[in-house]
Coordinates of N, CA and C and ligand atoms in Angstrom, one line a residue:
X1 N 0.8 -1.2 0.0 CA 0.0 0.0 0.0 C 0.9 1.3 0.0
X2 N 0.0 2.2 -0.3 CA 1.4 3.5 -0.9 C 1.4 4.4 0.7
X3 N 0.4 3.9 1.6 CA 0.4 4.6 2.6 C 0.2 6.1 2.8
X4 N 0.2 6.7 1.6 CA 0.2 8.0 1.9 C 1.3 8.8 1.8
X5 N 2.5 7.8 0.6 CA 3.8 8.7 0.8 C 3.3 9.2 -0.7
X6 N 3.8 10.5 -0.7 CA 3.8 11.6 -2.0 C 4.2 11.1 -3.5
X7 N 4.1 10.0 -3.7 CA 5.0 9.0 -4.8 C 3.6 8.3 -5.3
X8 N 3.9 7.7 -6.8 CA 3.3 6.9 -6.9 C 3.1 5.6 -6.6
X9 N 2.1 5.3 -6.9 CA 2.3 3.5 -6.4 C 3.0 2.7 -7.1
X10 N 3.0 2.9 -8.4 CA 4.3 1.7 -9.1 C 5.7 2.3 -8.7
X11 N 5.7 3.4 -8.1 CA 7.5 3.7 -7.6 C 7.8 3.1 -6.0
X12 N 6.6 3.1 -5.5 CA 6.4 2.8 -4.3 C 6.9 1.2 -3.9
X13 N 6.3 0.9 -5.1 CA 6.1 -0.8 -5.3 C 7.9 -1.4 -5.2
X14 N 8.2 -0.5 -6.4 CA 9.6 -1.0 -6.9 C 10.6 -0.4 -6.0
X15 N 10.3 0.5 -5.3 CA 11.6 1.0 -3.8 C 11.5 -0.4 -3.1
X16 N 10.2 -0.8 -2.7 CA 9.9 -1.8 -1.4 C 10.5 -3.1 -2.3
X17 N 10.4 -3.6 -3.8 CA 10.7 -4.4 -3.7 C 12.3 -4.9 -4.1
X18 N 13.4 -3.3 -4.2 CA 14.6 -3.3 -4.3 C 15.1 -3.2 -2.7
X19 N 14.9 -2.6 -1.9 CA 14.6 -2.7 -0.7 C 15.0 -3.9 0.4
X20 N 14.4 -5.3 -0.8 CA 14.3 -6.5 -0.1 C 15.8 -7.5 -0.6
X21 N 16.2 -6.7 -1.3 CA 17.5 -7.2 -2.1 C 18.4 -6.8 -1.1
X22 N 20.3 -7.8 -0.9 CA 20.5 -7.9 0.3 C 21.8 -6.8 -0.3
X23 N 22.0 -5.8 0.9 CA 22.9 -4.8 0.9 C 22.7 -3.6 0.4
X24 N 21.0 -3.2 0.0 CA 20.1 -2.4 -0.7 C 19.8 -2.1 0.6
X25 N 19.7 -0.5 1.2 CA 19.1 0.2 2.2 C 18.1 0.9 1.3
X26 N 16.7 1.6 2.3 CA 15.7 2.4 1.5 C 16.6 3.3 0.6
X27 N 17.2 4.2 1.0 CA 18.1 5.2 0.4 C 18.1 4.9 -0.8
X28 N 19.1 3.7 -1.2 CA 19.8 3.3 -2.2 C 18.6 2.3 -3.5
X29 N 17.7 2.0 -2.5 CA 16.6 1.7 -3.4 C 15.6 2.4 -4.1
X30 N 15.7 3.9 -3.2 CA 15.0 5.0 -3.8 C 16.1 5.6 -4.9
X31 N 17.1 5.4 -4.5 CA 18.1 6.0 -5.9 C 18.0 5.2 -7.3
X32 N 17.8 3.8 -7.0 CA 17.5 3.2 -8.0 C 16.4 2.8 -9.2
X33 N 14.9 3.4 -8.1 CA 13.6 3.6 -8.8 C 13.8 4.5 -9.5
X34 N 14.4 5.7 -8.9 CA 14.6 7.0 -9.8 C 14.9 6.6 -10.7
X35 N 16.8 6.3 -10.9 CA 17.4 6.6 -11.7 C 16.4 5.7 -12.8
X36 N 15.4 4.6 -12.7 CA 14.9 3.5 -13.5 C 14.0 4.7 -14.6
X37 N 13.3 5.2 -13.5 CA 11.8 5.9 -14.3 C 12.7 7.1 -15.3
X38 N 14.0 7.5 -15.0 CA 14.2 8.3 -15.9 C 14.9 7.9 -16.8
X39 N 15.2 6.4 -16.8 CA 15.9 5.4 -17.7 C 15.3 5.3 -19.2
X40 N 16.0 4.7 -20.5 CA 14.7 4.9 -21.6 C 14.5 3.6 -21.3
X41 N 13.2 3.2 -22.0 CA 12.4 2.1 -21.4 C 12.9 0.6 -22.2
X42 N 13.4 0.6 -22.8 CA 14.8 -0.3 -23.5 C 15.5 -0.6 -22.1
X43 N 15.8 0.2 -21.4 CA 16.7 -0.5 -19.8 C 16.0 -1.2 -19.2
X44 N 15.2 -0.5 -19.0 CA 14.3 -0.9 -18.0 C 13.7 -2.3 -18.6
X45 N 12.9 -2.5 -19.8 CA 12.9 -4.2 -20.3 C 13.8 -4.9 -20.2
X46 N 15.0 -4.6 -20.1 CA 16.7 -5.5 -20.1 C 16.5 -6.0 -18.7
X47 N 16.6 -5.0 -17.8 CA 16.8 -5.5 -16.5 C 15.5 -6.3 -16.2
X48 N 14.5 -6.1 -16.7 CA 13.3 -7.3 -16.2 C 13.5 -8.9 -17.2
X49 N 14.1 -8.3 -18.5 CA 14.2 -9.7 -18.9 C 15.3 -10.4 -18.0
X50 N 15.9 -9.8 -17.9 CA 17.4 -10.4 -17.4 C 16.8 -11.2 -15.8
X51 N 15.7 -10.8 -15.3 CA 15.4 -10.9 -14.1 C 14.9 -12.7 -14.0
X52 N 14.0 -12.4 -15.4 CA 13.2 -13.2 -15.8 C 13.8 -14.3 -15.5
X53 N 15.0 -14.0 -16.8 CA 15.8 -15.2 -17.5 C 16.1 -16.0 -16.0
X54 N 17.2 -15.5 -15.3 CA 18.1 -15.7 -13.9 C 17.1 -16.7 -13.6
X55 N 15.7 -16.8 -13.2 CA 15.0 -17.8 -12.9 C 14.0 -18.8 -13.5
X56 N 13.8 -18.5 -15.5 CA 13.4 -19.3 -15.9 C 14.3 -19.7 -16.8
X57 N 15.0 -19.6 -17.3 CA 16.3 -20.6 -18.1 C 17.8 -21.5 -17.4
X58 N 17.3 -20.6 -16.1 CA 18.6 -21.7 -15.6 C 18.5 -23.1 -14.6
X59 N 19.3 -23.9 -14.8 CA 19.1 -25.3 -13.7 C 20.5 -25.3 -13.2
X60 N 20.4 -26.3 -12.4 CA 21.5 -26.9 -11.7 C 22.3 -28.0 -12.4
X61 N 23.6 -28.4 -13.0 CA 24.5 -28.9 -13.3 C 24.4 -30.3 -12.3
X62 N 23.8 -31.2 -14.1 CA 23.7 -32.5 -13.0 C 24.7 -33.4 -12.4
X63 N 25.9 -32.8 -12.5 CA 27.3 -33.3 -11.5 C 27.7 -32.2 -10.8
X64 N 28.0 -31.1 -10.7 CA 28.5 -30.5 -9.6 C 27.5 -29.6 -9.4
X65 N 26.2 -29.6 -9.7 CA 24.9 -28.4 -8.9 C 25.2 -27.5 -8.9
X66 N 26.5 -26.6 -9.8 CA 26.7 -25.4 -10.3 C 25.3 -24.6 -11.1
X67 N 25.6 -23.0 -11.2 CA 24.1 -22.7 -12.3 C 24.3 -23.1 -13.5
X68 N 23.5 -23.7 -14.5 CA 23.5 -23.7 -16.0 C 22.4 -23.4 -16.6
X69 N 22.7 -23.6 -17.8 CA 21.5 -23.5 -19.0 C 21.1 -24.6 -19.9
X70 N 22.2 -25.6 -19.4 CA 22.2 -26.9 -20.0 C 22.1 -28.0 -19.3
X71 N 22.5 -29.3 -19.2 CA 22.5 -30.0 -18.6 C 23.6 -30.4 -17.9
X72 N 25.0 -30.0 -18.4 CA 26.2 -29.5 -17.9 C 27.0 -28.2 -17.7
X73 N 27.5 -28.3 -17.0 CA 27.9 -26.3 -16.9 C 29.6 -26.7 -17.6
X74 N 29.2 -25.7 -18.0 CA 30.9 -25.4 -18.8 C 31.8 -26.0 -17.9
X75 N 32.3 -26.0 -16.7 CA 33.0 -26.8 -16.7 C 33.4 -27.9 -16.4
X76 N 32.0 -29.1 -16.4 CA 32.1 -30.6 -16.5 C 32.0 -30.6 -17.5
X77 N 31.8 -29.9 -18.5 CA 31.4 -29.8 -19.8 C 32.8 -30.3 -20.6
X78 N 33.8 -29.3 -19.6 CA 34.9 -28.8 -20.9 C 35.9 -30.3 -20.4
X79 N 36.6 -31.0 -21.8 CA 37.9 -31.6 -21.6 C 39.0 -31.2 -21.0
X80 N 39.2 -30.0 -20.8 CA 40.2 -28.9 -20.3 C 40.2 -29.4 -18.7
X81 N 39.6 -30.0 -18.1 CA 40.0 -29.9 -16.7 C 40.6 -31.3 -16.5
X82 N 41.1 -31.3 -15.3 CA 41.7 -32.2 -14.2 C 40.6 -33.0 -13.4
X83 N 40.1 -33.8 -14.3 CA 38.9 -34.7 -13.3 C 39.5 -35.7 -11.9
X84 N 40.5 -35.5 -11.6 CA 40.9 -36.1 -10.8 C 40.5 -35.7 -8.9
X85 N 40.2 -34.2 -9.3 CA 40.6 -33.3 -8.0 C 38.8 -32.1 -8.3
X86 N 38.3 -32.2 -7.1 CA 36.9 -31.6 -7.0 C 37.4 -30.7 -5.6
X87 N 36.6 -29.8 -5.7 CA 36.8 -28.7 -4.8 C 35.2 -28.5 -4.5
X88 N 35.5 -28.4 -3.4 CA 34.1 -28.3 -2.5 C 33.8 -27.2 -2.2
X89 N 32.4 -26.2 -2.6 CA 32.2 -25.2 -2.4 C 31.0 -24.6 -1.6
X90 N 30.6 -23.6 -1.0 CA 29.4 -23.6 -0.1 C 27.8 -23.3 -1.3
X91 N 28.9 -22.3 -2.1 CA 27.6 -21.8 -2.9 C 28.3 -21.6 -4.3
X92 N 27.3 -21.5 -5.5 CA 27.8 -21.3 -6.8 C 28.5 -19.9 -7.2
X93 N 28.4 -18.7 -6.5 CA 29.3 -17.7 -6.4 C 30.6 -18.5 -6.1
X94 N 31.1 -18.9 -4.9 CA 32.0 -19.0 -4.5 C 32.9 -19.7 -6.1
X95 N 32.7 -20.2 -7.2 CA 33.2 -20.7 -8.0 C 33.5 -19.9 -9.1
X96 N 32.8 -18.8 -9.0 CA 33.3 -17.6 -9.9 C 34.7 -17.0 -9.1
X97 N 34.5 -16.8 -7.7 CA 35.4 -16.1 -7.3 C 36.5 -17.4 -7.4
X98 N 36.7 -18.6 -7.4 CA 37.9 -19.2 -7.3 C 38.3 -19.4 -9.0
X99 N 37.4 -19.4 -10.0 CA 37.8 -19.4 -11.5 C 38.7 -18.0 -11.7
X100 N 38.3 -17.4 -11.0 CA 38.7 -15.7 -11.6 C 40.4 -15.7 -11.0
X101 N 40.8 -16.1 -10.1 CA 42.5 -16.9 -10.0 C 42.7 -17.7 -11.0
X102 N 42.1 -18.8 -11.6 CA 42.6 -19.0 -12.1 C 43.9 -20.3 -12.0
X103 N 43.9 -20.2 -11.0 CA 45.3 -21.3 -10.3 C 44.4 -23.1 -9.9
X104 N 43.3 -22.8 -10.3 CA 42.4 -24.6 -10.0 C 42.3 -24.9 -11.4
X105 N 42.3 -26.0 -11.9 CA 42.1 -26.4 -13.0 C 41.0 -27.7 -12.8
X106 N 40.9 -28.3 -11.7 CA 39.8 -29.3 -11.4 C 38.4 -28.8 -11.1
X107 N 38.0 -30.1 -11.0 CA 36.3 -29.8 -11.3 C 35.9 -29.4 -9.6
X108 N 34.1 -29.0 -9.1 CA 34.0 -28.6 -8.2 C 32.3 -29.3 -7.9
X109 N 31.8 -29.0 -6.6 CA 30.9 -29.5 -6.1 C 30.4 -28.4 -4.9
X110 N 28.9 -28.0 -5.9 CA 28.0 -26.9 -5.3 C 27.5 -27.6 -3.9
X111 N 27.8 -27.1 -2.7 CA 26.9 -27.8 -1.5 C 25.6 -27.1 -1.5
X112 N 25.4 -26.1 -1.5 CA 24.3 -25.1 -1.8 C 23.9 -24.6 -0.2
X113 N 24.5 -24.2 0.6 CA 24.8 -24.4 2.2 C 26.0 -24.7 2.7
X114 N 25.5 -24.5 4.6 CA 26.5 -25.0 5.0 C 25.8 -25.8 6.5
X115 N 26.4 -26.8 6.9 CA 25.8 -27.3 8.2 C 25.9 -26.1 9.5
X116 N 24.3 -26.0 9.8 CA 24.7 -25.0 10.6 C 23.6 -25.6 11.7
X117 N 23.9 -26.4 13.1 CA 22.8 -26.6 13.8 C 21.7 -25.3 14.4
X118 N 22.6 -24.0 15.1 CA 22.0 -22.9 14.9 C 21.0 -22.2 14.1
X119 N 21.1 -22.4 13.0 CA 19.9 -22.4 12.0 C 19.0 -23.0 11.5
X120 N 19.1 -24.9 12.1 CA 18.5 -26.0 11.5 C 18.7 -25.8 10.5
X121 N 20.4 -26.3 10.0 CA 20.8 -26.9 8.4 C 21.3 -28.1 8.8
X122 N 21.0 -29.1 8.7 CA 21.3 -30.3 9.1 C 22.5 -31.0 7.6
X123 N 23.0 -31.9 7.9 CA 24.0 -32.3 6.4 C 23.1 -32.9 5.3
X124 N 21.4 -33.5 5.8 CA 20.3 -33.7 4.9 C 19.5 -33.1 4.2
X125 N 20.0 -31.2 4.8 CA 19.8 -30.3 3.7 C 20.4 -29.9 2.9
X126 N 21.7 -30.2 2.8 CA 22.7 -29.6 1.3 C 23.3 -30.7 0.8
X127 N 23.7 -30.1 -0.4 CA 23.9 -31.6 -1.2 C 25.2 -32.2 -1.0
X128 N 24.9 -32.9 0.1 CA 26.0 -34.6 0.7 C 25.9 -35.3 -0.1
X129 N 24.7 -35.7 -0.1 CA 24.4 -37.2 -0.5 C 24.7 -37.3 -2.1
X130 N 24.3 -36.1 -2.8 CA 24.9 -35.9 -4.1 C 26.5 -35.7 -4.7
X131 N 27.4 -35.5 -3.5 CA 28.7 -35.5 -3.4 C 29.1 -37.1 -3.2
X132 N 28.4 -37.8 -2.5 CA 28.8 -39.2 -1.9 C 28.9 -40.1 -2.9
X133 N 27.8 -40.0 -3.5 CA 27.4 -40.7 -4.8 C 28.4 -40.3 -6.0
X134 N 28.3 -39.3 -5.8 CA 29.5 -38.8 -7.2 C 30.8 -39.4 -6.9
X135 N 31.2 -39.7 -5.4 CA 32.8 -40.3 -5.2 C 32.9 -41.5 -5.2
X136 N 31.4 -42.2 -5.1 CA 31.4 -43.7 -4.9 C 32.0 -44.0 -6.1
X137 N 33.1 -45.1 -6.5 CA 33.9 -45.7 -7.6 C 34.2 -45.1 -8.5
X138 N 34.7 -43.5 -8.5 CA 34.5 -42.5 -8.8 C 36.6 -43.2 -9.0
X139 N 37.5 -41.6 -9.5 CA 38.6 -42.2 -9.5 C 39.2 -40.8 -9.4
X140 N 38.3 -39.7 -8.9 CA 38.8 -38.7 -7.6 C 40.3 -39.0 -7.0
X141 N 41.1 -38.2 -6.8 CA 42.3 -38.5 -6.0 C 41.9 -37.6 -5.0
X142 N 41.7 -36.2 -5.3 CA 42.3 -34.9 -3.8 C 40.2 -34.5 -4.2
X143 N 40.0 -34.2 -2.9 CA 39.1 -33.5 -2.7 C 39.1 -32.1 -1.8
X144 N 39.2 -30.9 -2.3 CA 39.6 -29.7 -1.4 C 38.7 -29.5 -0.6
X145 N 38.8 -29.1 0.6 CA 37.3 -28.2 0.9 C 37.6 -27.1 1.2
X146 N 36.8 -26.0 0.2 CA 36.7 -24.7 0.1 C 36.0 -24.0 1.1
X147 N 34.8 -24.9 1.9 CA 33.9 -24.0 2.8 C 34.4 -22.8 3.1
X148 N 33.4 -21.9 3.7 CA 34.2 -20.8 4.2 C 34.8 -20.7 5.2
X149 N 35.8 -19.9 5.3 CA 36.3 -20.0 6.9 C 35.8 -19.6 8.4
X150 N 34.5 -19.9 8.1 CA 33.6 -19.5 9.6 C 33.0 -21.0 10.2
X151 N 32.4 -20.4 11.4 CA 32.4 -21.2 12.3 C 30.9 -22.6 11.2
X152 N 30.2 -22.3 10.7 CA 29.1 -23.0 9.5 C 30.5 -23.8 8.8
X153 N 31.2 -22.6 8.3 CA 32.2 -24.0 7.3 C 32.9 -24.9 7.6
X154 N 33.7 -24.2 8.5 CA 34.8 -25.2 9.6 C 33.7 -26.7 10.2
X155 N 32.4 -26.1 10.3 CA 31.8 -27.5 10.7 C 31.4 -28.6 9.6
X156 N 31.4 -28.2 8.6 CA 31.0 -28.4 7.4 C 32.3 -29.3 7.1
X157 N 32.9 -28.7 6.8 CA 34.8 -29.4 6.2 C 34.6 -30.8 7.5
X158 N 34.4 -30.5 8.6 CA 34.8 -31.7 9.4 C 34.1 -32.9 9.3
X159 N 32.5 -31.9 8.8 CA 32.1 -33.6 9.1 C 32.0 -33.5 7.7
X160 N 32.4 -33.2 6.4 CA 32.7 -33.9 5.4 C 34.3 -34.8 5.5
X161 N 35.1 -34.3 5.7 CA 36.2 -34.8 6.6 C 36.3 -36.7 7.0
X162 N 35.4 -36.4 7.5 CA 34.6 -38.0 8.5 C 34.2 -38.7 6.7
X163 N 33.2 -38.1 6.0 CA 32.8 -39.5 5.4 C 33.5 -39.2 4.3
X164 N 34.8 -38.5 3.7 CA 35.7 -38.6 2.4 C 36.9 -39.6 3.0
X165 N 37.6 -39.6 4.0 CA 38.2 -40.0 4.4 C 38.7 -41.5 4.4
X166 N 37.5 -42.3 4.7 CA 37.8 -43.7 4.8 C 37.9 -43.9 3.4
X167 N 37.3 -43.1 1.9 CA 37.4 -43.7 1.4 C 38.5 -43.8 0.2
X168 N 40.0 -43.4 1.2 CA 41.0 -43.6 1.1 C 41.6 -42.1 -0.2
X169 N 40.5 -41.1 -0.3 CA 41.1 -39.7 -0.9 C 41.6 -38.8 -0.1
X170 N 42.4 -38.3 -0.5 CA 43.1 -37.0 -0.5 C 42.1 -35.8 0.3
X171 N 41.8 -35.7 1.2 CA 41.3 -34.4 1.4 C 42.1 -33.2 2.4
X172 N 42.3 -32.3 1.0 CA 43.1 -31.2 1.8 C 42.0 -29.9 2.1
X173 N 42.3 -28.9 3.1 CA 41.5 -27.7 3.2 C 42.2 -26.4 2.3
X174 N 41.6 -25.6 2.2 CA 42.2 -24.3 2.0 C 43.4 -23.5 2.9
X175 N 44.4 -23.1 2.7 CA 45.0 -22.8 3.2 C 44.3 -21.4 4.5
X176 N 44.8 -20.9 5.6 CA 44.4 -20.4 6.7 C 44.8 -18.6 6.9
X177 N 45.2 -18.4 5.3 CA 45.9 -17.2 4.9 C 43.9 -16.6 4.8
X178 N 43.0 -16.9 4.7 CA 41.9 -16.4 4.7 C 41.3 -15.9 6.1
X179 N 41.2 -14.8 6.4 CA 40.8 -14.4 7.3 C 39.5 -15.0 8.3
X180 N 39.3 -15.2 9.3 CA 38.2 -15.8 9.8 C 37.1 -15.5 9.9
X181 N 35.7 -16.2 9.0 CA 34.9 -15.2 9.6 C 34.2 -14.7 8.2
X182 N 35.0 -14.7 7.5 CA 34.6 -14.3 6.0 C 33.9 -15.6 5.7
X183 N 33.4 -14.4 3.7 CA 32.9 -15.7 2.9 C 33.9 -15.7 1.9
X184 N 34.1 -17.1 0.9 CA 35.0 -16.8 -0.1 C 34.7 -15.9 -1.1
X185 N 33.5 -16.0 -1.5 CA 32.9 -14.4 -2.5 C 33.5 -13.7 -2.3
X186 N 34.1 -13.4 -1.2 CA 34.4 -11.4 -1.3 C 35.9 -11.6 -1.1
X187 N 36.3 -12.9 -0.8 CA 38.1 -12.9 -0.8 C 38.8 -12.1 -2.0
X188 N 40.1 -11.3 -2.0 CA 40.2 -10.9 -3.5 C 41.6 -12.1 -3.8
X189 N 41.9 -11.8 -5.0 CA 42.6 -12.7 -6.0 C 43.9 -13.3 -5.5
X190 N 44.5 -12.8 -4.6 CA 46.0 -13.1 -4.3 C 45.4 -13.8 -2.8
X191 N 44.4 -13.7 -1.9 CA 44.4 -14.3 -1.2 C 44.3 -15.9 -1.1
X192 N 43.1 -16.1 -2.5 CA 42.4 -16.7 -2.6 C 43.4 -17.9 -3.5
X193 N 44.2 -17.6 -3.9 CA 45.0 -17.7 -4.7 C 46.3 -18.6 -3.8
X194 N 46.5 -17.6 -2.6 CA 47.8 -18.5 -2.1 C 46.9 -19.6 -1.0
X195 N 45.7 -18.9 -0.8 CA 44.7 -20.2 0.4 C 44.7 -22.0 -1.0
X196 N 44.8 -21.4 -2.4 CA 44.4 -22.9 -2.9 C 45.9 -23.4 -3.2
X197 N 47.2 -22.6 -3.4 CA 48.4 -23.3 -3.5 C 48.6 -23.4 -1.8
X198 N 48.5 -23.0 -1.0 CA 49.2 -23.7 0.4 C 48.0 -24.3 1.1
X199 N 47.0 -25.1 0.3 CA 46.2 -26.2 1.1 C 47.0 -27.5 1.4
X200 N 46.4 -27.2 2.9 CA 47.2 -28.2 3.1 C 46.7 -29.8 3.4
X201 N 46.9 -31.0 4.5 CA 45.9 -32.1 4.2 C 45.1 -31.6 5.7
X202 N 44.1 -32.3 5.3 CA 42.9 -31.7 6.6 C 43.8 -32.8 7.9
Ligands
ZN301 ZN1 29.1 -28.9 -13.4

């Protein structure tokens, strides 16, 4: 409802519902209706197709539950990698920021979470069971874990830790040059970079 502020109601609409986007204050959501309505209306269709698209053209990568458009994401896709060595990540951002180094050439595995009893994330809500199965008779050597370095990830790496372990792979962590506390999204390039050459074994 427009409540009575001096605005119209479709500007009203679109403040509240940029507003709900994360790291958007009112402020910055009212800067952005503006700058929209005085936008030519060619922008303004882009950004709604683009909105569209984000949630009706893409799926999940039916081996590492990365985003795609296909049934494989470019990089299970591609011959170019190192199938030997999977890196374990919390969320599908976190794989942009580790591509953009540059220094991984192996393949990866979206958890889409992290175990967090605090929250009720149990290991039955993110995709374990779809990593377990991928390693069963699988011919995997190293499996990284990327989690983030907070107290969700660190619990996460361990009890993945427990069931990679027995099955006689390689599991190293990220190296501890990443500050505590963070997520890998926002790590920049040299951190992130010497955390995957000085991983060490969990
Ligand atoms: Zn994939």
């Amino acid at each position: 409802m427009n409540q009575g502020l001096p605005t119209a109601e479709a500007v009203y609409k679109l403040i509240q519902e940029f507003s709900k986007l994360p790291g958007i204050g009112p402020k910055s959501a009212q800067r952005l209706t503006y700058y929209l309505l005085r936008a030519p209306e060619e922008q303004a269709n882009q950004l709604a197709e683009a909105i569209l698209s984000v949630k009706q053209k893409t799926t999940l990568c039916s081996i590492c539950l990365n985003i795609t458009e296909s049934a494989l994401c470019l990089i299970c896709g591609s011959d170019q990698r190192d199938r030997s060595k999977i890196c374990i990540v919390e969320q599908p951002q976190d794989i942009l920021a580790l591509e953009h180094t540059r220094i991984y050439n192996g393949l990866y595995h979206v958890l889409h979470g992290a175990i967090s009893p605090t929250e009720g994330v149990g290991a039955d809500d993110i995709k374990i069971k779809e990593l377990m199965e991928r390693l069963q008779g699988s011919s995997v050597e190293e499996v990284i874990l990327a989690t983030n370095p907070n107290l969700e990830g660190e619990q996460t790496a361990m009890y993945l830790n427990k069931l990679i372990s027995p099955l006689g792979i390689r599991v190293t962590r990220l190296a501890r040059g990443l500050p505590f506390g963070t997520e890998l999204e926002y790590a920049d390039d040299v951190t992130l970079t010497r955390a995957i050459e000085g991983r060490q074994e969990f």
